[in-house]
Amino acid sequence: MIFLSWLEQTAVSVWVREAPTLWAFPFVLFLHTLGLGIVAGFSVALNIWVLRFADRYPLPPLAPLFSLAWTGFTVSLISGILLLIAFPTKALTDPVFYIKLVFIAGALVQLRQLQNYVMGCGNSSSLLTISRRIRVGAGLSLALWAGAILTGRLLAYTYNYLMATDFLMGF
Ligand code: HEM
C-alpha cells in the first residue's frame, strides 16, 4: 500500500487524476474507449463473419484490419496504464479489475489464433473451411469481449478504496 500511496503522488498520476483540463482524465478515458471500440469492434465483426458467413463468402483482405485491431489494443493498453496510474488503489484493490484482465487476455489469445488461421489460409478467393475448434473459439471470444467491456464499465462502481489513504485510514 506504501507503493500505491507513492504512485498516487507521482506527477503523472496527479496530472491525469486532477489536472483541470479535458486533456487529462477525460481525454485518456476517451482514448481508452476509442482503442477498445476498435479492437473489440473488429473482433466481434470477425467472429460473426466466422460463425455466419465464412462458409458462404470468400475471404476478404483482412491483413490491414488485423493491424488496425492491434493498434486499437495498443491505444487501450497505454491509456489503460495511465488510468491505472491515476487511480492505482481503486483498480488494484478491486477484484473486478483482475477478472477484466483475464477476459482481455483470453480474447486477445483467441484473436491471435484466428489471425494465424485466417492469414494461414492465404488470400485465396475460395471459401474457408471453418473447423469446430475455430467456431467454438469465435463464440467464446464474443463472450470474452462482452465480459471485458462489462467489467471495464463496472470498475467505476465496484471499487472499495478510491485512494491509498482511504485504505490506510480504514474508510
Ligand atoms: C482492449 C482491452 C480493454 C477493454 C475492452 C477495456 C474496457 C474498459 C471499459 C469499458 C472501461 C470503462 C470506460 C468508461 O468508464 O467509460 C474501462 C476503464 C478502465 N480500464 Fe480498461 N479496457 C481494456 C484494457 C485495459 C487495460 C490493459 C488496462 C490496464 C492495464 C485497463 C484499465 C482500465 C482502468 C483503470 C479503467 C478506469 C476505470 C475507472 O476508474 O472508471 N483497461 N476499460
PDB file of C-alpha atoms and ligand atoms in Angstrom:
ATOM      1  CA  MET A   1       0.000   0.000   0.000  1.00  0.00           C
ATOM      2  CA  ILE A   2       3.012   2.266   0.589  1.00  0.00           C
ATOM      3  CA  PHE A   3       3.910   1.787  -3.080  1.00  0.00           C
ATOM      4  CA  LEU A   4       0.376   2.721  -4.194  1.00  0.00           C
ATOM      5  CA  SER A   5       0.469   5.800  -1.994  1.00  0.00           C
ATOM      6  CA  TRP A   6       3.807   6.785  -3.539  1.00  0.00           C
ATOM      7  CA  LEU A   7       2.458   6.130  -7.077  1.00  0.00           C
ATOM      8  CA  GLU A   8      -0.578   8.353  -6.398  1.00  0.00           C
ATOM      9  CA  GLN A   9       1.774  11.236  -5.563  1.00  0.00           C
ATOM     10  CA  THR A  10       3.804  10.998  -8.772  1.00  0.00           C
ATOM     11  CA  ALA A  11       3.493  13.899 -11.243  1.00  0.00           C
ATOM     12  CA  VAL A  12       1.873  11.676 -13.936  1.00  0.00           C
ATOM     13  CA  SER A  13      -0.724  10.275 -11.517  1.00  0.00           C
ATOM     14  CA  VAL A  14      -1.641  13.703 -10.131  1.00  0.00           C
ATOM     15  CA  TRP A  15      -1.852  15.244 -13.628  1.00  0.00           C
ATOM     16  CA  VAL A  16      -4.116  12.543 -15.115  1.00  0.00           C
ATOM     17  CA  ARG A  17      -6.294  12.456 -11.967  1.00  0.00           C
ATOM     18  CA  GLU A  18      -6.529  16.141 -11.014  1.00  0.00           C
ATOM     19  CA  ALA A  19      -5.448  18.473 -13.867  1.00  0.00           C
ATOM     20  CA  PRO A  20      -8.391  20.866 -14.565  1.00  0.00           C
ATOM     21  CA  THR A  21      -8.354  20.163 -18.307  1.00  0.00           C
ATOM     22  CA  LEU A  22     -10.308  17.861 -20.621  1.00  0.00           C
ATOM     23  CA  TRP A  23      -6.903  16.674 -21.952  1.00  0.00           C
ATOM     24  CA  ALA A  24      -6.263  14.827 -18.668  1.00  0.00           C
ATOM     25  CA  PHE A  25      -8.593  12.065 -17.298  1.00  0.00           C
ATOM     26  CA  PRO A  26     -11.452  12.725 -19.782  1.00  0.00           C
ATOM     27  CA  PHE A  27      -9.176  12.543 -22.871  1.00  0.00           C
ATOM     28  CA  VAL A  28      -7.337   9.455 -21.559  1.00  0.00           C
ATOM     29  CA  LEU A  29     -10.684   7.732 -20.906  1.00  0.00           C
ATOM     30  CA  PHE A  30     -11.779   8.768 -24.448  1.00  0.00           C
ATOM     31  CA  LEU A  31      -8.621   7.166 -25.926  1.00  0.00           C
ATOM     32  CA  HIS A  32      -9.294   4.055 -23.827  1.00  0.00           C
ATOM     33  CA  THR A  33     -12.827   3.797 -25.153  1.00  0.00           C
ATOM     34  CA  LEU A  34     -11.692   4.506 -28.746  1.00  0.00           C
ATOM     35  CA  GLY A  35      -8.994   1.798 -28.571  1.00  0.00           C
ATOM     36  CA  LEU A  36     -11.279  -0.814 -27.057  1.00  0.00           C
ATOM     37  CA  GLY A  37     -14.002   0.098 -29.560  1.00  0.00           C
ATOM     38  CA  ILE A  38     -11.593  -0.629 -32.435  1.00  0.00           C
ATOM     39  CA  VAL A  39     -10.158  -3.924 -31.143  1.00  0.00           C
ATOM     40  CA  ALA A  40     -13.410  -5.266 -29.648  1.00  0.00           C
ATOM     41  CA  GLY A  41     -15.483  -3.963 -32.581  1.00  0.00           C
ATOM     42  CA  PHE A  42     -13.252  -5.620 -35.187  1.00  0.00           C
ATOM     43  CA  SER A  43     -13.071  -8.857 -33.177  1.00  0.00           C
ATOM     44  CA  VAL A  44     -16.857  -9.059 -32.814  1.00  0.00           C
ATOM     45  CA  ALA A  45     -17.388  -8.423 -36.553  1.00  0.00           C
ATOM     46  CA  LEU A  46     -14.741 -11.017 -37.435  1.00  0.00           C
ATOM     47  CA  ASN A  47     -16.243 -13.626 -35.104  1.00  0.00           C
ATOM     48  CA  ILE A  48     -19.738 -13.084 -36.521  1.00  0.00           C
ATOM     49  CA  TRP A  49     -18.255 -13.410 -40.010  1.00  0.00           C
ATOM     50  CA  VAL A  50     -16.609 -16.723 -38.981  1.00  0.00           C
ATOM     51  CA  LEU A  51     -19.823 -18.029 -37.370  1.00  0.00           C
ATOM     52  CA  ARG A  52     -22.276 -16.889 -40.032  1.00  0.00           C
ATOM     53  CA  PHE A  53     -20.683 -16.051 -43.376  1.00  0.00           C
ATOM     54  CA  ALA A  54     -17.211 -17.612 -43.796  1.00  0.00           C
ATOM     55  CA  ASP A  55     -18.586 -20.780 -45.394  1.00  0.00           C
ATOM     56  CA  ARG A  56     -20.688 -18.747 -47.844  1.00  0.00           C
ATOM     57  CA  TYR A  57     -18.475 -15.810 -48.905  1.00  0.00           C
ATOM     58  CA  PRO A  58     -14.810 -15.675 -49.981  1.00  0.00           C
ATOM     59  CA  LEU A  59     -12.177 -14.375 -47.555  1.00  0.00           C
ATOM     60  CA  PRO A  60     -11.981 -10.555 -47.573  1.00  0.00           C
ATOM     61  CA  PRO A  61      -8.493  -8.943 -47.368  1.00  0.00           C
ATOM     62  CA  LEU A  62      -8.143  -8.890 -43.571  1.00  0.00           C
ATOM     63  CA  ALA A  63      -4.421  -8.195 -43.023  1.00  0.00           C
ATOM     64  CA  PRO A  64      -4.790  -4.370 -42.738  1.00  0.00           C
ATOM     65  CA  LEU A  65      -7.765  -4.796 -40.383  1.00  0.00           C
ATOM     66  CA  PHE A  66      -5.779  -7.054 -38.049  1.00  0.00           C
ATOM     67  CA  SER A  67      -3.072  -4.359 -37.836  1.00  0.00           C
ATOM     68  CA  LEU A  68      -5.765  -1.788 -37.060  1.00  0.00           C
ATOM     69  CA  ALA A  69      -7.153  -4.063 -34.312  1.00  0.00           C
ATOM     70  CA  TRP A  70      -3.710  -4.445 -32.662  1.00  0.00           C
ATOM     71  CA  THR A  71      -3.193  -0.681 -32.909  1.00  0.00           C
ATOM     72  CA  GLY A  72      -6.542  -0.240 -31.147  1.00  0.00           C
ATOM     73  CA  PHE A  73      -5.410  -2.593 -28.396  1.00  0.00           C
ATOM     74  CA  THR A  74      -2.108  -0.724 -28.023  1.00  0.00           C
ATOM     75  CA  VAL A  75      -4.046   2.540 -27.541  1.00  0.00           C
ATOM     76  CA  SER A  76      -6.249   0.795 -24.925  1.00  0.00           C
ATOM     77  CA  LEU A  77      -3.206  -0.634 -23.185  1.00  0.00           C
ATOM     78  CA  ILE A  78      -1.304   2.674 -22.928  1.00  0.00           C
ATOM     79  CA  SER A  79      -4.410   4.646 -21.876  1.00  0.00           C
ATOM     80  CA  GLY A  80      -5.398   1.820 -19.504  1.00  0.00           C
ATOM     81  CA  ILE A  81      -1.992   2.003 -17.802  1.00  0.00           C
ATOM     82  CA  LEU A  82      -2.413   5.799 -17.468  1.00  0.00           C
ATOM     83  CA  LEU A  83      -5.882   5.294 -15.927  1.00  0.00           C
ATOM     84  CA  LEU A  84      -4.337   2.712 -13.605  1.00  0.00           C
ATOM     85  CA  ILE A  85      -1.533   5.123 -12.590  1.00  0.00           C
ATOM     86  CA  ALA A  86      -4.163   7.835 -11.922  1.00  0.00           C
ATOM     87  CA  PHE A  87      -6.139   5.614  -9.512  1.00  0.00           C
ATOM     88  CA  PRO A  88      -3.923   2.577  -8.703  1.00  0.00           C
ATOM     89  CA  THR A  89      -5.592   1.725  -5.379  1.00  0.00           C
ATOM     90  CA  LYS A  90      -9.075   1.985  -6.938  1.00  0.00           C
ATOM     91  CA  ALA A  91      -8.253  -0.628  -9.615  1.00  0.00           C
ATOM     92  CA  LEU A  92      -5.760  -2.889  -7.822  1.00  0.00           C
ATOM     93  CA  THR A  93      -7.935  -3.434  -4.718  1.00  0.00           C
ATOM     94  CA  ASP A  94     -10.971  -4.278  -6.885  1.00  0.00           C
ATOM     95  CA  PRO A  95     -11.332  -8.000  -7.843  1.00  0.00           C
ATOM     96  CA  VAL A  96     -13.361  -6.930 -10.889  1.00  0.00           C
ATOM     97  CA  PHE A  97     -10.174  -5.407 -12.374  1.00  0.00           C
ATOM     98  CA  TYR A  98      -8.411  -8.797 -12.361  1.00  0.00           C
ATOM     99  CA  ILE A  99     -11.471 -10.538 -13.835  1.00  0.00           C
ATOM    100  CA  LYS A 100     -11.397  -7.902 -16.609  1.00  0.00           C
ATOM    101  CA  LEU A 101      -7.705  -8.575 -17.350  1.00  0.00           C
ATOM    102  CA  VAL A 102      -8.421 -12.335 -17.582  1.00  0.00           C
ATOM    103  CA  PHE A 103     -11.264 -11.673 -20.067  1.00  0.00           C
ATOM    104  CA  ILE A 104      -8.990  -9.391 -22.127  1.00  0.00           C
ATOM    105  CA  ALA A 105      -6.105 -11.909 -22.132  1.00  0.00           C
ATOM    106  CA  GLY A 106      -8.435 -14.705 -23.268  1.00  0.00           C
ATOM    107  CA  ALA A 107      -9.960 -12.538 -26.009  1.00  0.00           C
ATOM    108  CA  LEU A 108      -6.513 -11.495 -27.295  1.00  0.00           C
ATOM    109  CA  VAL A 109      -5.240 -15.099 -27.399  1.00  0.00           C
ATOM    110  CA  GLN A 110      -8.300 -16.030 -29.450  1.00  0.00           C
ATOM    111  CA  LEU A 111      -7.807 -13.025 -31.751  1.00  0.00           C
ATOM    112  CA  ARG A 112      -4.193 -14.077 -32.387  1.00  0.00           C
ATOM    113  CA  GLN A 113      -5.252 -17.710 -33.047  1.00  0.00           C
ATOM    114  CA  LEU A 114      -7.922 -16.593 -35.518  1.00  0.00           C
ATOM    115  CA  GLN A 115      -5.421 -14.237 -37.191  1.00  0.00           C
ATOM    116  CA  ASN A 116      -2.933 -17.097 -37.647  1.00  0.00           C
ATOM    117  CA  TYR A 117      -5.673 -19.363 -39.005  1.00  0.00           C
ATOM    118  CA  VAL A 118      -7.187 -16.829 -41.426  1.00  0.00           C
ATOM    119  CA  MET A 119      -3.810 -15.458 -42.601  1.00  0.00           C
ATOM    120  CA  GLY A 120      -2.542 -19.054 -42.893  1.00  0.00           C
ATOM    121  CA  CYS A 121      -5.267 -19.668 -45.496  1.00  0.00           C
ATOM    122  CA  GLY A 122      -3.582 -17.056 -47.750  1.00  0.00           C
ATOM    123  CA  ASN A 123      -5.560 -14.542 -49.789  1.00  0.00           C
ATOM    124  CA  SER A 124      -7.470 -17.288 -51.618  1.00  0.00           C
ATOM    125  CA  SER A 125     -10.775 -16.347 -53.121  1.00  0.00           C
ATOM    126  CA  SER A 126     -12.046 -19.786 -52.192  1.00  0.00           C
ATOM    127  CA  LEU A 127     -14.302 -20.356 -49.189  1.00  0.00           C
ATOM    128  CA  LEU A 128     -12.714 -21.005 -45.786  1.00  0.00           C
ATOM    129  CA  THR A 129     -13.314 -24.339 -44.062  1.00  0.00           C
ATOM    130  CA  ILE A 130     -14.247 -23.374 -40.527  1.00  0.00           C
ATOM    131  CA  SER A 131     -13.355 -26.160 -38.098  1.00  0.00           C
ATOM    132  CA  ARG A 132     -15.426 -26.810 -34.961  1.00  0.00           C
ATOM    133  CA  ARG A 133     -12.486 -25.522 -32.865  1.00  0.00           C
ATOM    134  CA  ILE A 134     -12.491 -22.176 -34.709  1.00  0.00           C
ATOM    135  CA  ARG A 135     -16.282 -21.932 -34.372  1.00  0.00           C
ATOM    136  CA  VAL A 136     -16.140 -22.581 -30.611  1.00  0.00           C
ATOM    137  CA  GLY A 137     -13.283 -20.068 -30.345  1.00  0.00           C
ATOM    138  CA  ALA A 138     -15.320 -17.422 -32.164  1.00  0.00           C
ATOM    139  CA  GLY A 139     -18.290 -17.971 -29.859  1.00  0.00           C
ATOM    140  CA  LEU A 140     -16.069 -17.865 -26.780  1.00  0.00           C
ATOM    141  CA  SER A 141     -14.406 -14.665 -27.989  1.00  0.00           C
ATOM    142  CA  LEU A 142     -17.794 -12.899 -28.244  1.00  0.00           C
ATOM    143  CA  ALA A 143     -18.448 -13.794 -24.589  1.00  0.00           C
ATOM    144  CA  LEU A 144     -14.927 -12.707 -23.522  1.00  0.00           C
ATOM    145  CA  TRP A 145     -15.198  -9.259 -25.162  1.00  0.00           C
ATOM    146  CA  ALA A 146     -18.669  -8.774 -23.632  1.00  0.00           C
ATOM    147  CA  GLY A 147     -17.162  -9.686 -20.253  1.00  0.00           C
ATOM    148  CA  ALA A 148     -14.176  -7.343 -20.723  1.00  0.00           C
ATOM    149  CA  ILE A 149     -16.413  -4.390 -21.596  1.00  0.00           C
ATOM    150  CA  LEU A 150     -18.899  -5.134 -18.802  1.00  0.00           C
ATOM    151  CA  THR A 151     -16.198  -5.469 -16.133  1.00  0.00           C
ATOM    152  CA  GLY A 152     -14.392  -2.410 -17.528  1.00  0.00           C
ATOM    153  CA  ARG A 153     -17.533  -0.313 -17.158  1.00  0.00           C
ATOM    154  CA  LEU A 154     -18.279  -1.720 -13.701  1.00  0.00           C
ATOM    155  CA  LEU A 155     -14.877  -0.554 -12.415  1.00  0.00           C
ATOM    156  CA  ALA A 156     -16.340   2.899 -11.809  1.00  0.00           C
ATOM    157  CA  TYR A 157     -18.852   1.368  -9.357  1.00  0.00           C
ATOM    158  CA  THR A 158     -17.303  -1.731  -7.789  1.00  0.00           C
ATOM    159  CA  TYR A 159     -14.191  -0.238  -6.193  1.00  0.00           C
ATOM    160  CA  ASN A 160     -13.565  -0.497  -2.434  1.00  0.00           C
ATOM    161  CA  TYR A 161     -10.990   2.272  -1.913  1.00  0.00           C
ATOM    162  CA  LEU A 162     -10.510   5.319  -4.165  1.00  0.00           C
ATOM    163  CA  MET A 163      -7.080   6.269  -2.814  1.00  0.00           C
ATOM    164  CA  ALA A 164      -4.404   4.550  -0.673  1.00  0.00           C
ATOM    165  CA  THR A 165      -5.171   6.991   2.159  1.00  0.00           C
ATOM    166  CA  ASP A 166      -8.761   5.628   2.328  1.00  0.00           C
ATOM    167  CA  PHE A 167      -7.318   2.129   2.855  1.00  0.00           C
ATOM    168  CA  LEU A 168      -4.698   3.277   5.376  1.00  0.00           C
ATOM    169  CA  MET A 169      -7.321   5.309   7.313  1.00  0.00           C
ATOM    170  CA  GLY A 170      -9.683   2.280   7.204  1.00  0.00           C
ATOM    171  CA  PHE A 171     -12.543   4.114   5.379  1.00  0.00           C
TER     172      PHE A 171
HETATM  173  C1  HEM B   1      -8.820  -3.949 -25.027  1.00  0.00           C
HETATM  174  C2  HEM B   1      -8.928  -4.214 -23.795  1.00  0.00           C
HETATM  175  C3  HEM B   1      -9.759  -3.371 -22.847  1.00  0.00           C
HETATM  176  C4  HEM B   1     -11.112  -3.219 -22.781  1.00  0.00           C
HETATM  177  C5  HEM B   1     -12.167  -3.853 -23.679  1.00  0.00           C
HETATM  178  C6  HEM B   1     -11.384  -2.309 -21.660  1.00  0.00           C
HETATM  179  C7  HEM B   1     -12.653  -1.874 -21.288  1.00  0.00           C
HETATM  180  C8  HEM B   1     -12.857  -0.810 -20.422  1.00  0.00           C
HETATM  181  C9  HEM B   1     -14.129  -0.112 -20.249  1.00  0.00           C
HETATM  182  C10 HEM B   1     -15.418  -0.417 -20.999  1.00  0.00           C
HETATM  183  C11 HEM B   1     -13.916   0.867 -19.319  1.00  0.00           C
HETATM  184  C12 HEM B   1     -14.960   1.899 -18.798  1.00  0.00           C
HETATM  185  C13 HEM B   1     -14.766   3.160 -19.585  1.00  0.00           C
HETATM  186  C14 HEM B   1     -15.705   4.230 -19.047  1.00  0.00           C
HETATM  187  O1  HEM B   1     -15.847   4.383 -17.849  1.00  0.00           O
HETATM  188  O2  HEM B   1     -16.217   4.959 -19.901  1.00  0.00           O
HETATM  189  C15 HEM B   1     -12.541   0.763 -18.891  1.00  0.00           C
HETATM  190  C16 HEM B   1     -11.983   1.546 -17.919  1.00  0.00           C
HETATM  191  C17 HEM B   1     -10.757   1.263 -17.405  1.00  0.00           C
HETATM  192  N1  HEM B   1      -9.825   0.362 -17.879  1.00  0.00           N
HETATM  193 FE1  HEM B   1      -9.996  -0.782 -19.470  1.00  0.00          FE
HETATM  194  N2  HEM B   1     -10.205  -1.975 -21.064  1.00  0.00           N
HETATM  195  C18 HEM B   1      -9.190  -2.615 -21.745  1.00  0.00           C
HETATM  196  C19 HEM B   1      -7.848  -2.620 -21.438  1.00  0.00           C
HETATM  197  C20 HEM B   1      -7.375  -2.141 -20.242  1.00  0.00           C
HETATM  198  C21 HEM B   1      -6.040  -2.355 -19.751  1.00  0.00           C
HETATM  199  C22 HEM B   1      -4.968  -3.175 -20.493  1.00  0.00           C
HETATM  200  C23 HEM B   1      -5.963  -1.734 -18.527  1.00  0.00           C
HETATM  201  C24 HEM B   1      -4.817  -1.624 -17.555  1.00  0.00           C
HETATM  202  C25 HEM B   1      -3.669  -2.122 -17.659  1.00  0.00           C
HETATM  203  C26 HEM B   1      -7.260  -1.114 -18.284  1.00  0.00           C
HETATM  204  C27 HEM B   1      -7.582  -0.359 -17.177  1.00  0.00           C
HETATM  205  C28 HEM B   1      -8.739   0.376 -17.044  1.00  0.00           C
HETATM  206  C29 HEM B   1      -8.988   1.338 -15.964  1.00  0.00           C
HETATM  207  C30 HEM B   1      -8.050   1.630 -14.803  1.00  0.00           C
HETATM  208  C31 HEM B   1     -10.241   1.911 -16.214  1.00  0.00           C
HETATM  209  C32 HEM B   1     -10.921   3.063 -15.455  1.00  0.00           C
HETATM  210  C33 HEM B   1     -11.915   2.608 -14.520  1.00  0.00           C
HETATM  211  C34 HEM B   1     -12.476   3.813 -13.785  1.00  0.00           C
HETATM  212  O3  HEM B   1     -11.759   4.340 -12.957  1.00  0.00           O
HETATM  213  O4  HEM B   1     -13.587   4.207 -14.101  1.00  0.00           O
HETATM  214  N3  HEM B   1      -8.091  -1.390 -19.332  1.00  0.00           N
HETATM  215  N4  HEM B   1     -11.919  -0.260 -19.582  1.00  0.00           N
END
